Every structure is written in C-alpha cells, then in structure tokens.
mmCIF file of N, CA and C in Angstrom:
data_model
loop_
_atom_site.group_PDB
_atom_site.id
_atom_site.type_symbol
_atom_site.label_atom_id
_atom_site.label_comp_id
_atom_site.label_asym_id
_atom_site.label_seq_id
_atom_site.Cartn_x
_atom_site.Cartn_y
_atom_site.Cartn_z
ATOM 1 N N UNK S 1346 -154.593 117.397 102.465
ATOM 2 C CA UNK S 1346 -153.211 117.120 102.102
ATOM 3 C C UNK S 1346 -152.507 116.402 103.241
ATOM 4 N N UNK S 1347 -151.856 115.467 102.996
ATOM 5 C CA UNK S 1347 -151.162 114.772 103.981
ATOM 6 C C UNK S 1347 -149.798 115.606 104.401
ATOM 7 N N UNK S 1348 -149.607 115.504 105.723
ATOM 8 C CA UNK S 1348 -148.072 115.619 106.215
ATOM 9 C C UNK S 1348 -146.766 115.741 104.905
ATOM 10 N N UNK S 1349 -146.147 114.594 104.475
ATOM 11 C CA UNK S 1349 -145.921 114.078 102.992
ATOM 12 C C UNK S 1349 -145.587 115.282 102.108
ATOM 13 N N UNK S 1350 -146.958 115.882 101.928
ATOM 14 C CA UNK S 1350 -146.648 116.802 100.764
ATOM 15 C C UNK S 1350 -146.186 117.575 101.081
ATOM 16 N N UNK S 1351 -145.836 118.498 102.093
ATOM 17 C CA UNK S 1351 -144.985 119.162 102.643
ATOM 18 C C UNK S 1351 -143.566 119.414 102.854
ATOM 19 N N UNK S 1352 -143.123 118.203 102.542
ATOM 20 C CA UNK S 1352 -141.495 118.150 102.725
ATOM 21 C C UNK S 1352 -140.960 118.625 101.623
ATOM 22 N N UNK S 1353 -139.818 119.178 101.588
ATOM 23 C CA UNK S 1353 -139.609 120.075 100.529
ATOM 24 C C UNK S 1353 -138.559 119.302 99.715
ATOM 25 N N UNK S 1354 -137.993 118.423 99.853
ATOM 26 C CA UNK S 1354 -137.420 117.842 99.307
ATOM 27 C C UNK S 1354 -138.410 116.920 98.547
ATOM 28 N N UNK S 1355 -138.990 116.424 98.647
ATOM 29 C CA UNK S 1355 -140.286 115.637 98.044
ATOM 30 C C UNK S 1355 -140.311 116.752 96.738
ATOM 31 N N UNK S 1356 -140.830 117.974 97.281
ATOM 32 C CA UNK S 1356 -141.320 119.313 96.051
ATOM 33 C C UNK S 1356 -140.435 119.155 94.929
ATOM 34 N N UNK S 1357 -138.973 119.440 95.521
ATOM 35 C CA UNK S 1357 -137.846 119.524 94.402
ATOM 36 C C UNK S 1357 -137.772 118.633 93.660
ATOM 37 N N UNK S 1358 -137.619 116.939 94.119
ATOM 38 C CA UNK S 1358 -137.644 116.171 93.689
ATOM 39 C C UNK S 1358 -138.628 115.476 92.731
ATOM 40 N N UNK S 1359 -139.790 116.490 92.736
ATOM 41 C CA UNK S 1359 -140.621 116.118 91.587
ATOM 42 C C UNK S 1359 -141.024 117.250 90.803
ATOM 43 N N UNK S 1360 -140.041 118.222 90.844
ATOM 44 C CA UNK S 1360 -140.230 119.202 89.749
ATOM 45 C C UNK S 1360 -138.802 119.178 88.988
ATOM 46 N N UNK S 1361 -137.669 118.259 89.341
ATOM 47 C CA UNK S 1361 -136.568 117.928 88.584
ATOM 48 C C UNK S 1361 -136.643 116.508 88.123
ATOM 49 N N UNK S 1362 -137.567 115.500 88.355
ATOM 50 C CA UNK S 1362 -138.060 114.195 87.939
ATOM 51 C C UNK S 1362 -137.800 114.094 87.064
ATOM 52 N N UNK S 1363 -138.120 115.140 85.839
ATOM 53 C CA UNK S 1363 -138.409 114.548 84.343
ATOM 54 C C UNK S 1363 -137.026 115.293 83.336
ATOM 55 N N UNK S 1364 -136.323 115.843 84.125
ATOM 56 C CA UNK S 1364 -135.145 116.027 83.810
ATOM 57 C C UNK S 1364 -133.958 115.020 83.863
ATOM 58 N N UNK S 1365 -132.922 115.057 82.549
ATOM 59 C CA UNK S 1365 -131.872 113.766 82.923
ATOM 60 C C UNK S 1365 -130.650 114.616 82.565
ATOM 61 N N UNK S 1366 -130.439 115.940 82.777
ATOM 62 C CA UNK S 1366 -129.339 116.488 83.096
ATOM 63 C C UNK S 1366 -128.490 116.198 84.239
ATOM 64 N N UNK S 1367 -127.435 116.860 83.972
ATOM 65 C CA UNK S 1367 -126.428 116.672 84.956
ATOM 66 C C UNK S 1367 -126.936 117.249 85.751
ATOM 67 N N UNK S 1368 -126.752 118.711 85.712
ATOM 68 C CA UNK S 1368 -127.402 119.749 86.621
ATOM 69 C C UNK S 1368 -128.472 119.684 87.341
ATOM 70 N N UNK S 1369 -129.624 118.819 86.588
ATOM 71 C CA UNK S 1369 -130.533 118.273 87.782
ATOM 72 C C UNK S 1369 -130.263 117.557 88.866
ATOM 73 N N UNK S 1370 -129.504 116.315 88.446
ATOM 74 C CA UNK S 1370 -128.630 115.279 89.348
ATOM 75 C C UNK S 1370 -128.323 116.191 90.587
ATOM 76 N N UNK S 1371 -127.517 116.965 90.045
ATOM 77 C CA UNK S 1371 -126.505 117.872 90.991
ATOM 78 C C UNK S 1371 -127.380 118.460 92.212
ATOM 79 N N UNK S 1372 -128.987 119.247 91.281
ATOM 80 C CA UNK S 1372 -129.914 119.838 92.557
ATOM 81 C C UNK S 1372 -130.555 118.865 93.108
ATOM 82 N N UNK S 1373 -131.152 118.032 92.633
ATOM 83 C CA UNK S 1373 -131.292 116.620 93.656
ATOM 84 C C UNK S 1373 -130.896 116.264 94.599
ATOM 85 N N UNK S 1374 -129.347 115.872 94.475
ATOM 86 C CA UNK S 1374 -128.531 115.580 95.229
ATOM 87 C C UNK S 1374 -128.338 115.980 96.396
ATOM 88 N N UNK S 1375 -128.129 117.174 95.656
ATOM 89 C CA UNK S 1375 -127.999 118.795 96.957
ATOM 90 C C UNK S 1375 -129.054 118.856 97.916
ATOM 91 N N UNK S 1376 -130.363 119.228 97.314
ATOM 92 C CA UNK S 1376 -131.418 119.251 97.950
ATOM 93 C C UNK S 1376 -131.551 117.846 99.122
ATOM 94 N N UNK S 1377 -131.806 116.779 98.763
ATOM 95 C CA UNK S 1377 -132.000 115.453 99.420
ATOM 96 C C UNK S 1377 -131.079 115.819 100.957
ATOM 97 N N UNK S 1378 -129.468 116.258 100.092
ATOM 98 C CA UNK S 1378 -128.526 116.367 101.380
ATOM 99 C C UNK S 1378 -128.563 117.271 102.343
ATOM 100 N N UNK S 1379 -129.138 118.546 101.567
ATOM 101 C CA UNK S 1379 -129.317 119.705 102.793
ATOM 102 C C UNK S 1379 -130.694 119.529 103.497
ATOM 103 N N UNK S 1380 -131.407 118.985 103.340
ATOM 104 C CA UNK S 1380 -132.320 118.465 104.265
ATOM 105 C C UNK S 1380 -131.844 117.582 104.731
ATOM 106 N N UNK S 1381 -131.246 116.332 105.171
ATOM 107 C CA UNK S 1381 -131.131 115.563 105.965
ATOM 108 C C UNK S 1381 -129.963 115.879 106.673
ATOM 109 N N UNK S 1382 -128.787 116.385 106.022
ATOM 110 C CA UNK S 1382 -127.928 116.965 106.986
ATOM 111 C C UNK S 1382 -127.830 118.208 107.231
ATOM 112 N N UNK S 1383 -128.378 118.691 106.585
ATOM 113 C CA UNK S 1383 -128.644 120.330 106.918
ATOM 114 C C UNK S 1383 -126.785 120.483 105.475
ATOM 115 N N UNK S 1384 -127.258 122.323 105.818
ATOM 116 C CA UNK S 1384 -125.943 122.856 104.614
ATOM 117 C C UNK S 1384 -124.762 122.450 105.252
ATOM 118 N N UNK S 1385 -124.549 122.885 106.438
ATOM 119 C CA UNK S 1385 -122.905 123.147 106.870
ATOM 120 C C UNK S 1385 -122.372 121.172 107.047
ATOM 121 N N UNK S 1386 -123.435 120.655 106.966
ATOM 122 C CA UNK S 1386 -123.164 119.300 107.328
ATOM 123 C C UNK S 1386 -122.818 118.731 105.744
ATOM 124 N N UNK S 1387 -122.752 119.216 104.629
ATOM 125 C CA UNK S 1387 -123.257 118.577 103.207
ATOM 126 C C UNK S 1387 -121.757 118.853 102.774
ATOM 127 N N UNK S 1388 -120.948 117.747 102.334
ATOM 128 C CA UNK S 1388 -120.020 117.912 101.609
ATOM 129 C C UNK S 1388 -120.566 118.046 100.146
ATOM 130 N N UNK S 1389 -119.391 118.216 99.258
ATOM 131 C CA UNK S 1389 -120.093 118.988 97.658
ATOM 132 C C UNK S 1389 -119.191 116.515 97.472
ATOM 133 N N UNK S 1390 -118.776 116.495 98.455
ATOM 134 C CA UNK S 1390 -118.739 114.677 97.731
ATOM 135 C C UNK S 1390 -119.778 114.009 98.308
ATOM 136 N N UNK S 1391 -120.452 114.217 99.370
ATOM 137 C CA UNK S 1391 -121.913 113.861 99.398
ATOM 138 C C UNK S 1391 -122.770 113.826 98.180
ATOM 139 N N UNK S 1392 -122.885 115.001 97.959
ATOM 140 C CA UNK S 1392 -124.068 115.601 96.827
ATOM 141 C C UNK S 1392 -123.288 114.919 94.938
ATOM 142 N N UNK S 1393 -122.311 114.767 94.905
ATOM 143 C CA UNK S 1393 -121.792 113.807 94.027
ATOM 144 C C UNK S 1393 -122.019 112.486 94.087
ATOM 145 N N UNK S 1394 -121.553 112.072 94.847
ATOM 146 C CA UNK S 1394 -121.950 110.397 95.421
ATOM 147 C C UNK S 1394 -123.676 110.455 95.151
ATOM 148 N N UNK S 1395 -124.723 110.994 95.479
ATOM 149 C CA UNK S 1395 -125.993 111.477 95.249
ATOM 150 C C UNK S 1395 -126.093 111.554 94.038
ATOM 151 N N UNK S 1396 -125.711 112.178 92.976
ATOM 152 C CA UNK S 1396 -125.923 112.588 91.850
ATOM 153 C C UNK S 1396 -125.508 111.543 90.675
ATOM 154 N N UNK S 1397 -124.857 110.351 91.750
ATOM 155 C CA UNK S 1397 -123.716 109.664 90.500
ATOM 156 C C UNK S 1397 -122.812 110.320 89.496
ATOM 157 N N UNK S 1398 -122.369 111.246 90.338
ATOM 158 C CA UNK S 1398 -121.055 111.435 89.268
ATOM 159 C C UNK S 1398 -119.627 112.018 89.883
ATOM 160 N N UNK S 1399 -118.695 112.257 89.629
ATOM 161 C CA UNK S 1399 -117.179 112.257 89.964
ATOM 162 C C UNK S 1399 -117.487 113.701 90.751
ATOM 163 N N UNK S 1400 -116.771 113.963 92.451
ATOM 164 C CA UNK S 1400 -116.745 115.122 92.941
ATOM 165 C C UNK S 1400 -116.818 116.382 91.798
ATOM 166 N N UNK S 1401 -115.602 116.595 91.209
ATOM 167 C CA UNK S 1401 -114.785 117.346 89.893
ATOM 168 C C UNK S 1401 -115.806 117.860 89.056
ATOM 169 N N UNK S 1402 -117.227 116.914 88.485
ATOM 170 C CA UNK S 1402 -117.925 117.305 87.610
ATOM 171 C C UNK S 1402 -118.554 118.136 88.024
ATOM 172 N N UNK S 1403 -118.977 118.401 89.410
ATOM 173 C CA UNK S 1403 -119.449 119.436 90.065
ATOM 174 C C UNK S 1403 -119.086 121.235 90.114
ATOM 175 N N UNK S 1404 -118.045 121.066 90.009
ATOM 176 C CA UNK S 1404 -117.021 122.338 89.619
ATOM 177 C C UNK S 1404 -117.367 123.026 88.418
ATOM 178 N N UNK S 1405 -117.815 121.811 87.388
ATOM 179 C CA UNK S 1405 -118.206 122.535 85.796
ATOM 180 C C UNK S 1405 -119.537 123.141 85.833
ATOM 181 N N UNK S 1406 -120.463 123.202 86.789
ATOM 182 C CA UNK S 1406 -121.456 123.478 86.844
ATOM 183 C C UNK S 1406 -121.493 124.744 87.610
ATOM 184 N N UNK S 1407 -121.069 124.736 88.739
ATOM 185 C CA UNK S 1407 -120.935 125.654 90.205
ATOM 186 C C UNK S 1407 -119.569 125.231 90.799
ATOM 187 N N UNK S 1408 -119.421 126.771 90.794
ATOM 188 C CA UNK S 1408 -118.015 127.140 91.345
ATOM 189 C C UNK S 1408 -117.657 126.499 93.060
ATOM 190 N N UNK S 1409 -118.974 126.461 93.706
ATOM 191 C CA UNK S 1409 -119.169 126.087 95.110
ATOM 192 C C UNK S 1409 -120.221 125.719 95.418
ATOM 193 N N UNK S 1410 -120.531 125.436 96.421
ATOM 194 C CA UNK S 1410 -121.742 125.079 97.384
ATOM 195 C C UNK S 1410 -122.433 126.014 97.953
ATOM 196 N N UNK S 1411 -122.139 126.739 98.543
ATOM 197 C CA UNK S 1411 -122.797 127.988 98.312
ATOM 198 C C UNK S 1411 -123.801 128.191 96.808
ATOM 199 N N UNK S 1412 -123.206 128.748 95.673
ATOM 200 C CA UNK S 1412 -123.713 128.594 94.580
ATOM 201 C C UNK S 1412 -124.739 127.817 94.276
ATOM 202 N N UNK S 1413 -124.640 126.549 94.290
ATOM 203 C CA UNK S 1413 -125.520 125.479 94.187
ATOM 204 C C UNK S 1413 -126.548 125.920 95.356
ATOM 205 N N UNK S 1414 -126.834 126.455 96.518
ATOM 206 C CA UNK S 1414 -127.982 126.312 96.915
ATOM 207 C C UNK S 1414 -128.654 127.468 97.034
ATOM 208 N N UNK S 1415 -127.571 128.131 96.463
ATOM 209 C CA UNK S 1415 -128.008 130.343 96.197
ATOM 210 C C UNK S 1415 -128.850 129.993 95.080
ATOM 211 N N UNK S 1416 -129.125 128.731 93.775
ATOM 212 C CA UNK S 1416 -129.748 128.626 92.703
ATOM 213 C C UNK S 1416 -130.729 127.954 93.190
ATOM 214 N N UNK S 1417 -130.497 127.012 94.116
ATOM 215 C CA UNK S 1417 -132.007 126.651 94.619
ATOM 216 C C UNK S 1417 -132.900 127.512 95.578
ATOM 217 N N UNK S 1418 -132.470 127.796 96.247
ATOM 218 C CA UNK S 1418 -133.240 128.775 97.073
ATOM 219 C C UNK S 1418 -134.241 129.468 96.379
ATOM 220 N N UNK S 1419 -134.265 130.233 95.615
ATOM 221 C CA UNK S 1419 -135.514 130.924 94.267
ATOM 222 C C UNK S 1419 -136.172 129.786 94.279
ATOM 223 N N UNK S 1420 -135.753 128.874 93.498
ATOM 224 C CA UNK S 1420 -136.807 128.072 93.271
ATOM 225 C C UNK S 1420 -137.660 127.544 94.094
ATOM 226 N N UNK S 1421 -136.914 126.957 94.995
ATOM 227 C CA UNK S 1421 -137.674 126.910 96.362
ATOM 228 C C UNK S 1421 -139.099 127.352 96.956
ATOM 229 N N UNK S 1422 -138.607 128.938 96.949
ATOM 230 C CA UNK S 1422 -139.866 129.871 97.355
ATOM 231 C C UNK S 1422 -140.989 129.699 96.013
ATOM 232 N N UNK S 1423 -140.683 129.576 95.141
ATOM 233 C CA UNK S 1423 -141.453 129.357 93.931
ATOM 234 C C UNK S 1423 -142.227 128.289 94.187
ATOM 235 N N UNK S 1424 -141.961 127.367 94.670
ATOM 236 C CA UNK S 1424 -142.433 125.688 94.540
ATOM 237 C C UNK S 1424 -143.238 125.990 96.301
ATOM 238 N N UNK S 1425 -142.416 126.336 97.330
ATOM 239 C CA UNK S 1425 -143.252 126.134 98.657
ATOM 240 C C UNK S 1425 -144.418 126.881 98.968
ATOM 241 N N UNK S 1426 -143.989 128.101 98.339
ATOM 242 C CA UNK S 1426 -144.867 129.259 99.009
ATOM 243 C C UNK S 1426 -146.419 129.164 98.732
ATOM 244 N N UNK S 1427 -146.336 128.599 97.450
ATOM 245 C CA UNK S 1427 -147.780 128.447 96.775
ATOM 246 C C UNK S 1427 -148.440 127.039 97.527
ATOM 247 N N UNK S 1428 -148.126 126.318 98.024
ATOM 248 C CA UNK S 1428 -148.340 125.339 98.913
ATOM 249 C C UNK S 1428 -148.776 125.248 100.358
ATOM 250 N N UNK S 1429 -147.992 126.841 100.616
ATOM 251 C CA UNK S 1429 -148.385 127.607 101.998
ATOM 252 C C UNK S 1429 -149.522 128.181 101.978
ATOM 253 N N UNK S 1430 -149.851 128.821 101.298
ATOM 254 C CA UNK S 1430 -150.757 129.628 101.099
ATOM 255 C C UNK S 1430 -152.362 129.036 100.824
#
C-alpha cells in the first residue's frame, strides 16, 4: 500500500463519492478542511465555500461544527481502523 492510502481524507472522500446530497457536500467539505487546517482553524464558511453552497444551508443540517465532526468521527474509526489493522 502506498503512503496515499492512508490519508484520511482521501478515505472519506471516497466513501461519500457516490453520494450527491447536500449532507455529503457538507462532510466533504468538512473533512478536506479539518485536515488541512485542522478543527479550531475551520470556519463552518470554509466548509460551505467547499461544499458549494450558502454558509446558512449548513444550519439546516447541523446546528454547529462541533456536530458536523461529532458525526464524522464514528465514521471515521469505521473507515481507518480496518486499514490499521
């Protein structure tokens, strides 16, 4: 396995691929941003601008940012761990 497959944003990003929800957009977004800027660095208009869509639409989904990465996190361990191992 190369280096590559490891990055976890790579992982997310191809287990929300074949999705064309909003809500995917949204974990995409998120994900891409909290890896490169880390959380405390990630505005929720980052991860919009990312997602292509209006700050606001974000709100209808998750109340916060927090939220949004309290839902990824599970998945996360779901997708890495088996990769670790």
């Amino acid at each position: 396995m190369s280096e590559d497959e490891y990055k976890i944003e790579k992982i997310f990003v191809e287990e929300f691929a074949d999705k064309s929800s909003t809500e995917a957009k949204i974990f995409n977004a998120a994900i891409l941003n909290f890896s490169q800027k880390g959380y405390h660095n990630t505005k929720t208009k980052d991860i919009a601008n990312g997602a292509g869509i209006a700050e606001g639409t974000i709100f209808r989904y998750f109340k916060t940012k927090e939220e949004i990465f309290l839902k990824i996190f599970p998945l996360g361990l779901q997708l890495v761990l088996p990769k670790m191992v």
